[in-house]
Amino acid sequence: GLRGTGGPSEGVRELEKYALVLQVPFDAVQSAAELVALLERSRSFDAVLIDGTGIAGRDVALLREARALDPELRLEVYLTLSATAYRGELDALAADYAPAAPSAIALTHLDTTRAPAPALEHAIDSRRPLAFLCDGPDVGAHLHRPTPDKLADLFLRGRLA
């Protein structure tokens, strides 16, 4: 299922739409206690996707508090970065989210740039693997696992073929 944090913002409404399309449950939580309870109820799921607020301090604090409430909590954190961002922005975001200990990177907005090299170089320099590449809004059609061919296309052509 898809899980979101925060109030009924435009982002939450968008996630609700994705959940409907994917035919999966959706919940929005406001606190670490709610997140821990939600994850406990979701133990039978293969995966639970949690979308943060995009505010590093709030997201990191929520994760830290959730882990304090349940030391057995297993979360794999992916840092989501836009391929349209400048190198300095990417470095700053990574620094802001470093306390969350992201294990991989999801690179988005590959459909809106022809110059993804700074984001790819950031991923290489961070020594975090790329988990996903996204080149559009359709999760089913535009979310890709990186392959050597896809990465070569990005570096040489500036887009996924």
PDB file of C-alpha atoms in Angstrom:
ATOM      1  CA  GLY A   1       0.000   0.000   0.000  1.00  0.00           C
ATOM      2  CA  LEU A   2       0.891   3.661  -0.130  1.00  0.00           C
ATOM      3  CA  ARG A   3       1.325   5.548   3.097  1.00  0.00           C
ATOM      4  CA  GLY A   4       1.581   9.314   3.471  1.00  0.00           C
ATOM      5  CA  THR A   5       2.414  11.748   6.232  1.00  0.00           C
ATOM      6  CA  GLY A   6       0.958  15.152   6.775  1.00  0.00           C
ATOM      7  CA  GLY A   7      -2.446  16.751   6.511  1.00  0.00           C
ATOM      8  CA  PRO A   8      -4.909  16.793   3.624  1.00  0.00           C
ATOM      9  CA  SER A   9      -2.554  18.697   1.338  1.00  0.00           C
ATOM     10  CA  GLU A  10      -2.422  18.567  -2.445  1.00  0.00           C
ATOM     11  CA  GLY A  11       0.356  15.960  -2.131  1.00  0.00           C
ATOM     12  CA  VAL A  12      -1.819  13.734   0.053  1.00  0.00           C
ATOM     13  CA  ARG A  13      -4.699  14.028  -2.414  1.00  0.00           C
ATOM     14  CA  GLU A  14      -2.341  13.073  -5.241  1.00  0.00           C
ATOM     15  CA  LEU A  15      -1.145  10.008  -3.313  1.00  0.00           C
ATOM     16  CA  GLU A  16      -4.773   9.033  -2.697  1.00  0.00           C
ATOM     17  CA  LYS A  17      -5.331   9.125  -6.475  1.00  0.00           C
ATOM     18  CA  TYR A  18      -2.272   6.915  -7.086  1.00  0.00           C
ATOM     19  CA  ALA A  19      -3.527   4.445  -4.487  1.00  0.00           C
ATOM     20  CA  LEU A  20      -6.897   4.278  -6.256  1.00  0.00           C
ATOM     21  CA  VAL A  21      -5.223   3.648  -9.615  1.00  0.00           C
ATOM     22  CA  LEU A  22      -2.949   0.987  -8.119  1.00  0.00           C
ATOM     23  CA  GLN A  23      -5.868  -0.452  -6.118  1.00  0.00           C
ATOM     24  CA  VAL A  24      -3.933  -0.397  -2.855  1.00  0.00           C
ATOM     25  CA  PRO A  25      -4.832   0.978   0.579  1.00  0.00           C
ATOM     26  CA  PHE A  26      -3.836   4.514   1.520  1.00  0.00           C
ATOM     27  CA  ASP A  27      -3.485   6.156   4.929  1.00  0.00           C
ATOM     28  CA  ALA A  28      -2.205   9.550   6.069  1.00  0.00           C
ATOM     29  CA  VAL A  29      -0.590   9.800   9.492  1.00  0.00           C
ATOM     30  CA  GLN A  30       0.190  12.808  11.667  1.00  0.00           C
ATOM     31  CA  SER A  31       2.557  11.377  14.280  1.00  0.00           C
ATOM     32  CA  ALA A  32       5.256   8.788  14.857  1.00  0.00           C
ATOM     33  CA  ALA A  33       2.876   6.779  17.055  1.00  0.00           C
ATOM     34  CA  GLU A  34       0.344   6.651  14.209  1.00  0.00           C
ATOM     35  CA  LEU A  35       3.107   5.619  11.795  1.00  0.00           C
ATOM     36  CA  VAL A  36       4.294   2.799  14.062  1.00  0.00           C
ATOM     37  CA  ALA A  37       0.712   1.568  14.538  1.00  0.00           C
ATOM     38  CA  LEU A  38       0.081   1.710  10.801  1.00  0.00           C
ATOM     39  CA  LEU A  39       3.232  -0.272  10.052  1.00  0.00           C
ATOM     40  CA  GLU A  40       2.241  -2.847  12.671  1.00  0.00           C
ATOM     41  CA  ARG A  41      -1.139  -3.280  10.951  1.00  0.00           C
ATOM     42  CA  SER A  42       0.637  -3.563   7.584  1.00  0.00           C
ATOM     43  CA  ARG A  43       3.044  -6.382   8.462  1.00  0.00           C
ATOM     44  CA  SER A  44       1.368  -8.723   5.951  1.00  0.00           C
ATOM     45  CA  PHE A  45       2.229  -6.360   3.059  1.00  0.00           C
ATOM     46  CA  ASP A  46       5.281  -7.026   0.898  1.00  0.00           C
ATOM     47  CA  ALA A  47       6.120  -3.319   0.913  1.00  0.00           C
ATOM     48  CA  VAL A  48       4.775  -0.119   2.418  1.00  0.00           C
ATOM     49  CA  LEU A  49       5.713   3.127   0.697  1.00  0.00           C
ATOM     50  CA  ILE A  50       5.936   6.165   2.937  1.00  0.00           C
ATOM     51  CA  ASP A  51       6.060   9.594   1.360  1.00  0.00           C
ATOM     52  CA  GLY A  52       7.408  12.298   3.631  1.00  0.00           C
ATOM     53  CA  THR A  53       6.473  15.944   3.771  1.00  0.00           C
ATOM     54  CA  GLY A  54       9.552  17.152   1.925  1.00  0.00           C
ATOM     55  CA  ILE A  55      10.556  19.131   4.998  1.00  0.00           C
ATOM     56  CA  ALA A  56      13.771  17.447   6.107  1.00  0.00           C
ATOM     57  CA  GLY A  57      13.646  18.440   9.769  1.00  0.00           C
ATOM     58  CA  ARG A  58      10.079  17.190  10.174  1.00  0.00           C
ATOM     59  CA  ASP A  59      10.635  13.960   8.223  1.00  0.00           C
ATOM     60  CA  VAL A  60      13.869  13.096  10.045  1.00  0.00           C
ATOM     61  CA  ALA A  61      12.299  13.850  13.444  1.00  0.00           C
ATOM     62  CA  LEU A  62       9.301  11.625  12.614  1.00  0.00           C
ATOM     63  CA  LEU A  63      11.561   8.736  11.615  1.00  0.00           C
ATOM     64  CA  ARG A  64      13.756   9.206  14.680  1.00  0.00           C
ATOM     65  CA  GLU A  65      10.708   9.233  16.977  1.00  0.00           C
ATOM     66  CA  ALA A  66       9.182   6.186  15.252  1.00  0.00           C
ATOM     67  CA  ARG A  67      12.425   4.255  15.674  1.00  0.00           C
ATOM     68  CA  ALA A  68      12.541   5.265  19.359  1.00  0.00           C
ATOM     69  CA  LEU A  69       8.976   4.015  19.848  1.00  0.00           C
ATOM     70  CA  ASP A  70       9.771   0.713  18.118  1.00  0.00           C
ATOM     71  CA  PRO A  71      13.496  -0.174  18.081  1.00  0.00           C
ATOM     72  CA  GLU A  72      12.641  -3.263  15.964  1.00  0.00           C
ATOM     73  CA  LEU A  73      11.186  -1.048  13.235  1.00  0.00           C
ATOM     74  CA  ARG A  74      12.733  -1.890   9.879  1.00  0.00           C
ATOM     75  CA  LEU A  75      12.647   0.982   7.435  1.00  0.00           C
ATOM     76  CA  GLU A  76      14.603   1.311   4.232  1.00  0.00           C
ATOM     77  CA  VAL A  77      14.876   5.013   3.439  1.00  0.00           C
ATOM     78  CA  TYR A  78      15.350   6.170  -0.142  1.00  0.00           C
ATOM     79  CA  LEU A  79      16.356   9.749  -0.803  1.00  0.00           C
ATOM     80  CA  THR A  80      14.195  11.080  -3.648  1.00  0.00           C
ATOM     81  CA  LEU A  81      15.998  13.655  -5.756  1.00  0.00           C
ATOM     82  CA  SER A  82      14.904  15.611  -8.802  1.00  0.00           C
ATOM     83  CA  ALA A  83      17.071  15.344 -11.914  1.00  0.00           C
ATOM     84  CA  THR A  84      16.299  19.018 -12.553  1.00  0.00           C
ATOM     85  CA  ALA A  85      18.080  20.195  -9.399  1.00  0.00           C
ATOM     86  CA  TYR A  86      21.479  21.835  -9.401  1.00  0.00           C
ATOM     87  CA  ARG A  87      24.382  20.038  -7.791  1.00  0.00           C
ATOM     88  CA  GLY A  88      24.409  22.371  -4.791  1.00  0.00           C
ATOM     89  CA  GLU A  89      20.699  21.744  -4.167  1.00  0.00           C
ATOM     90  CA  LEU A  90      21.236  17.997  -4.368  1.00  0.00           C
ATOM     91  CA  ASP A  91      24.132  18.149  -1.920  1.00  0.00           C
ATOM     92  CA  ALA A  92      22.107  20.288   0.500  1.00  0.00           C
ATOM     93  CA  LEU A  93      19.101  17.925   0.384  1.00  0.00           C
ATOM     94  CA  ALA A  94      21.338  14.926   0.967  1.00  0.00           C
ATOM     95  CA  ALA A  95      22.942  16.661   3.954  1.00  0.00           C
ATOM     96  CA  ASP A  96      19.523  17.606   5.375  1.00  0.00           C
ATOM     97  CA  TYR A  97      18.279  14.014   5.113  1.00  0.00           C
ATOM     98  CA  ALA A  98      21.551  12.350   6.191  1.00  0.00           C
ATOM     99  CA  PRO A  99      20.254  11.719   9.752  1.00  0.00           C
ATOM    100  CA  ALA A 100      17.532   9.497   8.224  1.00  0.00           C
ATOM    101  CA  ALA A 101      20.341   7.245   6.895  1.00  0.00           C
ATOM    102  CA  PRO A 102      19.033   6.816   3.332  1.00  0.00           C
ATOM    103  CA  SER A 103      20.349   3.630   1.757  1.00  0.00           C
ATOM    104  CA  ALA A 104      19.560   4.459  -1.881  1.00  0.00           C
ATOM    105  CA  ILE A 105      18.396   7.194  -4.233  1.00  0.00           C
ATOM    106  CA  ALA A 106      15.264   7.479  -6.350  1.00  0.00           C
ATOM    107  CA  LEU A 107      15.833   9.918  -9.213  1.00  0.00           C
ATOM    108  CA  THR A 108      12.719  11.691 -10.518  1.00  0.00           C
ATOM    109  CA  HIS A 109      11.776  14.254 -13.175  1.00  0.00           C
ATOM    110  CA  LEU A 110      13.938  12.624 -15.831  1.00  0.00           C
ATOM    111  CA  ASP A 111      11.232  13.580 -18.337  1.00  0.00           C
ATOM    112  CA  THR A 112      11.686  17.304 -17.667  1.00  0.00           C
ATOM    113  CA  THR A 113      15.429  17.660 -18.198  1.00  0.00           C
ATOM    114  CA  ARG A 114      17.988  16.811 -20.845  1.00  0.00           C
ATOM    115  CA  ALA A 115      20.851  17.379 -18.397  1.00  0.00           C
ATOM    116  CA  PRO A 116      20.582  14.739 -15.646  1.00  0.00           C
ATOM    117  CA  ALA A 117      24.361  14.376 -15.252  1.00  0.00           C
ATOM    118  CA  PRO A 118      24.633  16.475 -12.041  1.00  0.00           C
ATOM    119  CA  ALA A 119      22.058  14.249 -10.313  1.00  0.00           C
ATOM    120  CA  LEU A 120      23.754  11.086 -11.559  1.00  0.00           C
ATOM    121  CA  GLU A 121      27.157  12.403 -10.467  1.00  0.00           C
ATOM    122  CA  HIS A 122      25.708  13.221  -7.046  1.00  0.00           C
ATOM    123  CA  ALA A 123      24.455   9.628  -6.743  1.00  0.00           C
ATOM    124  CA  ILE A 124      27.890   8.295  -7.684  1.00  0.00           C
ATOM    125  CA  ASP A 125      29.694  10.621  -5.278  1.00  0.00           C
ATOM    126  CA  SER A 126      27.269   9.765  -2.452  1.00  0.00           C
ATOM    127  CA  ARG A 127      28.093   6.078  -2.849  1.00  0.00           C
ATOM    128  CA  ARG A 128      24.395   5.289  -2.602  1.00  0.00           C
ATOM    129  CA  PRO A 129      22.914   3.022  -5.244  1.00  0.00           C
ATOM    130  CA  LEU A 130      20.194   4.245  -7.549  1.00  0.00           C
ATOM    131  CA  ALA A 131      17.054   2.292  -6.654  1.00  0.00           C
ATOM    132  CA  PHE A 132      14.628   3.870  -9.130  1.00  0.00           C
ATOM    133  CA  LEU A 133      14.542   6.154 -12.145  1.00  0.00           C
ATOM    134  CA  CYS A 134      11.320   8.011 -12.891  1.00  0.00           C
ATOM    135  CA  ASP A 135      10.567   9.720 -16.211  1.00  0.00           C
ATOM    136  CA  GLY A 136       6.889  10.624 -15.877  1.00  0.00           C
ATOM    137  CA  PRO A 137       3.778  10.616 -13.713  1.00  0.00           C
ATOM    138  CA  ASP A 138       2.502   7.109 -14.567  1.00  0.00           C
ATOM    139  CA  VAL A 139       3.929   4.819 -11.890  1.00  0.00           C
ATOM    140  CA  GLY A 140       3.281   1.714 -13.972  1.00  0.00           C
ATOM    141  CA  ALA A 141       4.967   3.031 -17.121  1.00  0.00           C
ATOM    142  CA  HIS A 142       7.522   5.532 -15.858  1.00  0.00           C
ATOM    143  CA  LEU A 143       9.111   4.006 -12.769  1.00  0.00           C
ATOM    144  CA  HIS A 144      12.182   1.995 -13.765  1.00  0.00           C
ATOM    145  CA  ARG A 145      14.908   0.008 -12.096  1.00  0.00           C
ATOM    146  CA  PRO A 146      18.283   1.298 -13.285  1.00  0.00           C
ATOM    147  CA  THR A 147      20.210  -0.912 -15.681  1.00  0.00           C
ATOM    148  CA  PRO A 148      23.561  -0.286 -17.345  1.00  0.00           C
ATOM    149  CA  ASP A 149      21.744   0.532 -20.608  1.00  0.00           C
ATOM    150  CA  LYS A 150      19.372   3.003 -18.926  1.00  0.00           C
ATOM    151  CA  LEU A 151      22.261   4.740 -17.135  1.00  0.00           C
ATOM    152  CA  ALA A 152      24.264   4.930 -20.374  1.00  0.00           C
ATOM    153  CA  ASP A 153      21.236   6.505 -22.092  1.00  0.00           C
ATOM    154  CA  LEU A 154      20.998   9.101 -19.339  1.00  0.00           C
ATOM    155  CA  PHE A 155      24.677  10.016 -19.470  1.00  0.00           C
ATOM    156  CA  LEU A 156      25.011   9.961 -23.256  1.00  0.00           C
ATOM    157  CA  ARG A 157      21.565  11.074 -24.460  1.00  0.00           C
ATOM    158  CA  GLY A 158      20.254  12.951 -21.423  1.00  0.00           C
ATOM    159  CA  ARG A 159      17.104  10.814 -21.319  1.00  0.00           C
ATOM    160  CA  LEU A 160      15.850   7.259 -21.035  1.00  0.00           C
ATOM    161  CA  ALA A 161      15.398   5.547 -24.405  1.00  0.00           C
TER     162      ALA A 161
END
